[in-house]
Amino acid sequence: MKERILEEAERLFWKYGVRSVTMEDIARNLGISKKTIYQHFSDKEQILYQVIESKIGRNLSEMNCMVVEMANPVEELLSVLNMMQRNADHVSPNLLIDVKRYYPQAFTLFSKYKEDAIMRSILENIQKGISQGLYRDDISPAILARLRVEQIELAFDNEIFPTDQYSMHDIQYELIHHFVRGMLTEKGFTIYNQYVNQYNHEVKVYKKDGSDLAARLTE
Amino acid sequence: MKERILEEAERLFWKYGVRSVTMEDIARNLGISKKTIYQHFSDKEQILYQVIESKIGRNLSEMNCMVVEMANPVEELLSVLNMMQRNADHVSPNLLIDVKRYYPQAFTLFSKYKEDAIMRSILENIQKGISQGLYRDDISPAILARLRVEQIELAFDNEIFPTDQYSMHDIQYELIHHFVRGMLTEKGFTIYNQYVNQYNHEVKVYKKDGSDLAARLTE
């Protein structure tokens, strides 16, 4: 039951933010009573905390797998984009704002994850990229890793990128591709271009709705 | 007298932040009485407001001159760096935090400047760069201009880039060079490399303390 409550709470928080989702909503959606929820959790913040904890755990495993699977640092950074886009597509713009403003404990958990895991993995990526000659050696890994970490939060900031003007998908795409390109050497660009061409090709092949027909015909 | 008060207040605010500078400090430094200051300004926030107003005016003229003088968009963006580094070198890390937290009217002025003038000039720069074939045409000018505007504030954020770990000079340099490189086409890189080589050469020539002797000897 605890798992089901966490799953449903995650789905609702991601879709509507935290503030507007009540214990009542979670119970109703699961067809259980509020009392049952309170047998497992003392309040909404505790649910939120465990939702974020579990989400972070899954993200970490996914990130670790990708680092192992990917052939080089350029692909590694760009495939984080795919993971983020899958996650970001159905995230309410209120989620991060709600957590930041009203749920300090949960936000601390997120900040710690950002500081430790994300910061470290980006820093390692940059150092690896430099040592493999794919990223320029005149960049500062510490400053650029910090920039990238901040960009992740920036993209979710509704005041900076209003959701009625930009899609999360586009913002993430622009920011990460620009971030990677800003570090590349000539050798790095060769690998980057290969990856982008292959990726664009796959997107076209996988499109089922025929919307890319015109593009294919003019190729 | 009004001008002298504004000049001295600017110097003190830039050096120490706003909160820790008193009307008494400004008066003492000018060898005048506090009463004289109050003949021109109702309170410290009014002085701050006019200091920022005048600073913005000067920055705008400088930016406009640069756009006219510079041969191309790449040089334009990079020379804003020189302007920012000259300004940033003697700015207290408290300044922006103080203004943001405690002086809403003055902060509104700064935000408006950021939104209007800076945002517009970066957007124009990106569009010009694309049309001249120096920046890639697959980037989104709106998203990247917004990213750059946010980076300016990011660099001043003492919590993100602690001043005991990073110098403002290095942060600004890293961020703007990375920003420009992330947009460049091959043609753009040719111009960028010329500019950077020439700039590094000038830095060496102008260095008076001999610290670059080793570098020159091994060239």
XYZ file of C-alpha atoms in Angstrom:
438
model
C 0.000 0.000 0.000
C 2.803 2.420 0.919
C 4.298 1.998 -2.550
C 0.939 2.631 -4.236
C 0.434 5.821 -2.205
C 3.896 7.068 -3.195
C 3.299 6.267 -6.853
C -0.037 8.033 -6.985
C 1.290 11.017 -5.011
C 4.231 11.324 -7.423
C 1.915 11.244 -10.416
C -0.323 13.948 -8.917
C 2.529 16.179 -7.672
C 4.274 16.004 -11.057
C 1.065 16.857 -12.860
C -0.387 19.578 -10.599
C 2.372 20.715 -8.241
C 2.287 20.017 -4.504
C 0.163 22.789 -3.036
C -3.002 22.026 -4.960
C -2.938 18.265 -4.285
C -4.637 17.226 -1.009
C -4.456 13.999 1.012
C -8.123 13.661 0.025
C -7.155 13.688 -3.692
C -4.564 10.973 -3.231
C -6.984 8.807 -1.208
C -9.866 9.287 -3.655
C -7.701 8.356 -6.650
C -6.598 5.155 -4.943
C -10.087 4.316 -3.714
C -8.859 4.219 -0.107
C -9.599 6.306 2.973
C -7.449 9.189 4.220
C -7.024 7.163 7.411
C -5.143 4.495 5.461
C -2.720 7.144 4.174
C -2.146 8.445 7.702
C -1.226 4.917 8.810
C 1.841 5.230 6.574
C 2.600 8.943 6.520
C 2.257 11.708 9.086
C 1.583 14.461 6.537
C 1.905 15.548 2.914
C 5.444 16.805 3.360
C 6.513 13.317 4.496
C 4.949 11.800 1.366
C 6.653 14.439 -0.776
C 9.994 13.773 0.919
C 9.800 10.045 0.183
C 8.561 10.643 -3.359
C 11.608 12.831 -4.054
C 13.921 10.376 -2.309
C 12.702 7.500 -4.478
C 12.764 9.609 -7.657
C 16.365 10.628 -6.962
C 17.302 6.977 -6.405
C 15.842 5.977 -9.782
C 17.489 8.919 -11.564
C 20.845 8.003 -10.062
C 20.648 4.397 -11.290
C 19.572 5.573 -14.721
C 22.462 8.071 -14.852
C 24.971 5.441 -13.751
C 23.747 3.007 -16.395
C 24.066 5.642 -19.075
C 27.627 6.483 -18.108
C 28.510 2.799 -18.457
C 26.637 2.334 -21.744
C 27.751 5.482 -23.508
C 30.799 5.489 -25.689
C 32.056 8.976 -24.789
C 31.367 12.084 -22.674
C 29.545 13.927 -25.483
C 26.960 11.149 -25.842
C 26.738 10.894 -22.079
C 25.706 14.532 -21.631
C 23.295 14.447 -24.544
C 21.581 11.277 -23.379
C 20.891 12.890 -20.014
C 18.803 15.221 -22.164
C 16.642 12.332 -23.333
C 16.118 11.258 -19.743
C 15.260 14.811 -18.704
C 12.906 15.309 -21.611
C 11.043 12.122 -20.778
C 10.708 13.355 -17.201
C 10.040 16.987 -18.024
C 7.263 16.406 -20.500
C 4.715 15.782 -17.823
C 5.955 17.989 -15.020
C 3.812 20.836 -13.707
C 5.680 24.151 -13.756
C 4.422 24.586 -10.186
C 6.293 21.579 -8.850
C 9.725 23.087 -8.256
C 8.303 26.463 -7.179
C 5.990 24.761 -4.635
C 8.751 22.612 -3.220
C 11.183 25.543 -3.030
C 8.731 27.890 -1.312
C 6.681 25.669 0.952
C 8.502 22.391 1.641
C 11.962 23.238 2.951
C 12.905 19.680 4.001
C 12.049 18.193 0.623
C 13.833 21.077 -1.076
C 16.945 20.427 0.986
C 16.897 16.830 -0.259
C 16.692 18.051 -3.848
C 19.438 20.641 -3.305
C 21.718 18.047 -1.761
C 21.144 15.753 -4.740
C 21.931 18.661 -7.043
C 25.075 19.532 -5.116
C 26.391 16.017 -4.672
C 25.314 13.665 -7.435
C 24.561 15.991 -10.346
C 27.462 18.359 -9.710
C 29.890 15.467 -9.364
C 28.692 13.634 -12.459
C 28.937 16.791 -14.606
C 32.360 17.596 -13.219
C 33.554 14.053 -14.023
C 32.055 14.332 -17.480
C 33.924 17.573 -18.178
C 37.219 16.214 -16.876
C 36.832 13.056 -18.948
C 35.945 15.121 -22.018
C 39.058 17.245 -21.613
C 41.347 14.262 -21.095
C 39.916 12.575 -24.220
C 40.484 15.738 -26.238
C 36.758 16.213 -26.907
C 36.391 19.330 -24.739
C 38.793 22.272 -24.834
C 41.449 22.293 -22.156
C 41.191 26.052 -21.591
C 37.823 25.795 -19.812
C 37.277 25.733 -16.068
C 35.496 22.459 -15.171
C 34.336 23.827 -11.809
C 32.721 26.980 -13.198
C 31.074 25.230 -16.153
C 29.776 22.333 -14.032
C 28.223 24.890 -11.708
C 26.701 26.702 -14.702
C 25.126 23.478 -15.976
C 23.714 22.581 -12.551
C 22.101 26.004 -12.308
C 20.693 25.710 -15.833
C 18.716 22.637 -14.815
C 16.841 24.685 -12.229
C 16.621 27.698 -14.559
C 14.730 25.653 -17.119
C 12.061 24.835 -14.541
C 11.670 28.455 -13.448
C 8.336 29.648 -14.690
C 9.264 33.301 -14.168
C 12.361 33.012 -16.349
C 10.909 30.751 -19.038
C 7.129 31.251 -18.927
C 5.445 27.987 -19.855
C 3.018 29.729 -22.187
C 5.943 30.915 -24.329
C 8.360 28.000 -24.209
C 7.990 24.245 -23.982
C 10.144 22.507 -21.389
C 11.263 20.183 -24.163
C 12.675 23.023 -26.275
C 14.332 24.780 -23.340
C 16.122 21.629 -22.184
C 17.183 20.854 -25.744
C 18.555 24.337 -26.406
C 20.357 24.634 -23.088
C 22.103 21.273 -23.155
C 23.111 21.388 -26.812
C 24.438 24.898 -26.349
C 26.236 23.795 -23.178
C 27.950 20.863 -24.910
C 28.894 22.841 -28.021
C 30.443 25.585 -25.912
C 33.053 23.080 -24.680
C 33.823 21.078 -27.837
C 37.150 20.882 -29.640
C 37.233 20.102 -33.371
C 37.523 16.412 -32.525
C 34.563 16.800 -30.177
C 32.495 18.455 -32.908
C 33.021 15.456 -35.188
C 31.510 13.148 -32.580
C 28.796 15.653 -31.721
C 27.701 15.994 -35.352
C 27.583 12.217 -35.786
C 25.427 11.882 -32.696
C 23.054 14.688 -33.713
C 22.638 13.337 -37.248
C 21.965 9.841 -35.982
C 19.535 11.124 -33.371
C 17.635 13.269 -35.870
C 17.492 10.259 -38.188
C 16.026 8.092 -35.429
C 13.442 10.725 -34.542
C 12.340 10.719 -38.178
C 12.202 6.935 -38.447
C 10.240 6.588 -35.233
C 7.690 9.263 -36.121
C 4.492 7.379 -36.770
C 2.088 10.184 -37.580
C 3.493 11.021 -40.989
C 4.233 14.610 -39.970
C 7.786 14.180 -41.218
C 6.740 13.045 -44.695
C 7.473 16.423 -46.254
C 10.900 16.439 -44.646
C 11.669 12.953 -45.950
C 10.499 13.785 -49.454
C 12.790 16.767 -49.734
C 15.828 14.917 -48.399
C 27.089 68.862 -4.795
C 24.391 66.416 -5.836
C 26.774 64.878 -8.380
C 29.557 64.528 -5.803
C 27.192 62.792 -3.375
C 26.092 60.342 -6.099
C 29.679 59.620 -7.106
C 30.821 58.954 -3.553
C 27.716 56.855 -2.782
C 28.337 54.764 -5.899
C 31.936 54.177 -4.918
C 30.930 53.102 -1.399
C 27.967 50.943 -2.480
C 30.060 49.173 -5.091
C 32.822 48.534 -2.592
C 30.829 47.560 0.505
C 27.244 46.826 -0.607
C 24.341 49.058 0.382
C 23.283 47.879 3.819
C 26.559 48.560 5.560
C 27.011 52.076 4.123
C 25.316 54.843 6.151
C 24.413 58.433 5.273
C 27.006 59.294 7.918
C 29.700 57.419 5.932
C 28.887 59.252 2.730
C 28.871 62.633 4.501
C 32.125 61.959 6.365
C 33.932 60.891 3.199
C 32.888 64.080 1.432
C 33.665 66.270 4.413
C 30.098 67.578 4.496
C 27.232 67.294 6.987
C 24.416 64.769 6.775
C 22.079 67.772 6.557
C 23.611 68.723 3.216
C 22.857 65.243 1.885
C 19.250 65.470 3.066
C 18.879 68.735 1.142
C 19.275 66.679 -2.042
C 17.941 63.220 -1.133
C 15.171 62.033 1.146
C 16.859 58.760 2.096
C 19.493 56.187 1.141
C 17.133 54.318 -1.195
C 16.670 57.527 -3.213
C 20.432 57.920 -3.545
C 20.751 54.261 -4.545
C 17.977 54.662 -7.113
C 19.714 57.599 -8.772
C 23.112 55.903 -8.596
C 21.709 52.888 -10.460
C 19.847 55.127 -12.907
C 23.021 56.981 -13.791
C 25.109 53.774 -13.954
C 22.604 52.207 -16.359
C 22.697 55.334 -18.522
C 26.487 55.145 -18.775
C 26.443 51.396 -19.490
C 23.889 51.913 -22.249
C 26.006 54.554 -24.012
C 29.080 52.359 -23.688
C 27.189 49.353 -25.109
C 25.834 51.397 -28.013
C 29.297 52.719 -28.858
C 30.703 49.201 -28.837
C 28.033 47.921 -31.201
C 28.943 50.719 -33.610
C 32.705 50.230 -33.253
C 32.834 46.451 -33.435
C 33.317 44.715 -36.724
C 31.017 41.742 -36.015
C 28.671 40.150 -33.450
C 31.376 37.868 -32.008
C 33.621 40.812 -31.108
C 30.602 42.697 -29.836
C 29.682 40.022 -27.270
C 33.265 39.521 -26.180
C 33.901 43.219 -25.701
C 30.941 43.450 -23.370
C 33.059 41.092 -21.278
C 35.825 43.671 -21.045
C 33.321 46.268 -19.905
C 31.850 43.879 -17.350
C 35.246 42.852 -16.060
C 36.262 46.469 -15.572
C 33.041 47.023 -13.624
C 33.021 43.712 -11.786
C 36.560 43.921 -10.477
C 35.640 46.306 -7.730
C 32.095 45.280 -6.949
C 31.178 43.993 -3.503
C 29.480 40.591 -3.696
C 26.897 42.099 -1.304
C 25.740 44.754 -3.745
C 23.252 42.776 -5.813
C 22.057 40.725 -2.828
C 21.437 43.900 -0.798
C 19.570 45.606 -3.620
C 17.498 42.495 -4.353
C 16.519 41.877 -0.745
C 16.137 45.330 0.748
C 15.643 47.939 -1.964
C 12.720 46.831 -4.135
C 12.397 50.085 -6.106
C 16.043 50.144 -7.089
C 15.898 46.437 -7.911
C 12.904 47.032 -10.180
C 14.983 49.603 -12.050
C 17.772 47.068 -12.513
C 15.337 44.312 -13.560
C 13.706 46.601 -16.085
C 17.132 47.442 -17.530
C 17.917 43.724 -17.720
C 14.611 42.925 -19.392
C 14.598 45.800 -21.843
C 18.056 46.945 -22.814
C 20.246 43.904 -22.116
C 17.734 41.329 -23.357
C 17.129 43.320 -26.530
C 20.797 43.901 -27.275
C 21.648 40.199 -26.840
C 18.689 39.155 -28.959
C 19.799 41.542 -31.720
C 23.343 40.244 -31.428
C 22.193 36.630 -31.872
C 19.964 37.453 -34.825
C 22.767 39.414 -36.495
C 25.197 36.563 -35.848
C 22.862 34.049 -37.463
C 22.202 36.217 -40.499
C 25.953 36.740 -40.982
C 26.548 32.993 -40.780
C 28.681 33.310 -37.625
C 26.153 31.641 -35.304
C 24.328 28.405 -36.131
C 20.839 28.808 -37.522
C 19.456 25.882 -35.520
C 19.566 27.763 -32.224
C 16.649 29.569 -30.590
C 17.595 33.261 -30.170
C 14.896 33.824 -27.544
C 15.953 30.949 -25.271
C 19.675 31.665 -25.543
C 19.262 35.418 -25.011
C 17.295 34.626 -21.858
C 20.022 32.207 -20.754
C 22.692 34.873 -21.189
C 20.688 37.487 -19.285
C 20.267 35.072 -16.381
C 23.975 34.222 -16.443
C 24.847 37.842 -15.746
C 22.953 37.692 -12.468
C 24.184 34.162 -11.738
C 27.779 35.353 -11.810
C 27.028 37.876 -9.076
C 25.282 35.328 -6.863
C 27.530 34.688 -3.931
C 25.668 31.496 -3.013
C 26.186 29.965 -6.452
C 29.737 31.187 -7.035
C 31.211 31.821 -3.566
C 33.656 34.710 -3.808
C 36.246 32.867 -1.754
C 36.424 30.137 -4.417
C 36.037 32.040 -7.670
C 37.036 35.481 -8.867
C 34.330 37.489 -10.609
C 36.825 38.026 -13.427
C 37.200 34.282 -14.092
C 33.476 33.557 -13.827
C 32.537 36.274 -16.313
C 35.307 35.156 -18.673
C 34.285 31.484 -18.572
C 30.580 32.148 -18.928
C 30.762 34.550 -21.835
C 33.378 32.617 -23.819
C 31.409 29.414 -23.319
C 28.220 31.233 -24.296
C 29.707 32.566 -27.529
C 31.382 29.273 -28.495
C 28.125 27.376 -27.981
C 26.606 29.356 -30.864
C 29.473 29.521 -33.360
C 29.545 28.029 -36.831
C 32.876 27.096 -38.403
C 33.052 30.536 -39.962
C 32.279 31.997 -36.534
C 35.094 29.994 -34.932
C 37.619 31.465 -37.369
C 36.721 34.989 -36.243
C 36.528 33.924 -32.604
C 40.008 32.382 -32.683
C 41.477 35.497 -34.315
C 39.912 37.677 -31.644
C 41.077 35.471 -28.759
C 44.648 35.229 -30.089
C 44.835 38.974 -30.568
C 43.348 39.630 -27.136
C 45.737 37.218 -25.408
C 48.591 38.869 -27.253
C 47.515 42.298 -26.027
C 47.178 41.064 -22.460
C 50.754 39.822 -22.642
C 52.080 43.020 -24.154
C 50.340 45.153 -21.542
C 51.487 43.085 -18.594
C 54.026 45.206 -16.791
C 54.994 42.989 -13.884
C 56.966 40.443 -15.854
C 54.794 37.562 -14.687
C 54.343 36.508 -18.306
C 58.085 36.319 -18.976
C 58.171 32.545 -18.636
C 55.262 32.251 -21.041
C 57.004 34.476 -23.594
C 60.293 32.611 -23.308
C 58.658 29.280 -24.061
C 56.656 30.595 -27.011
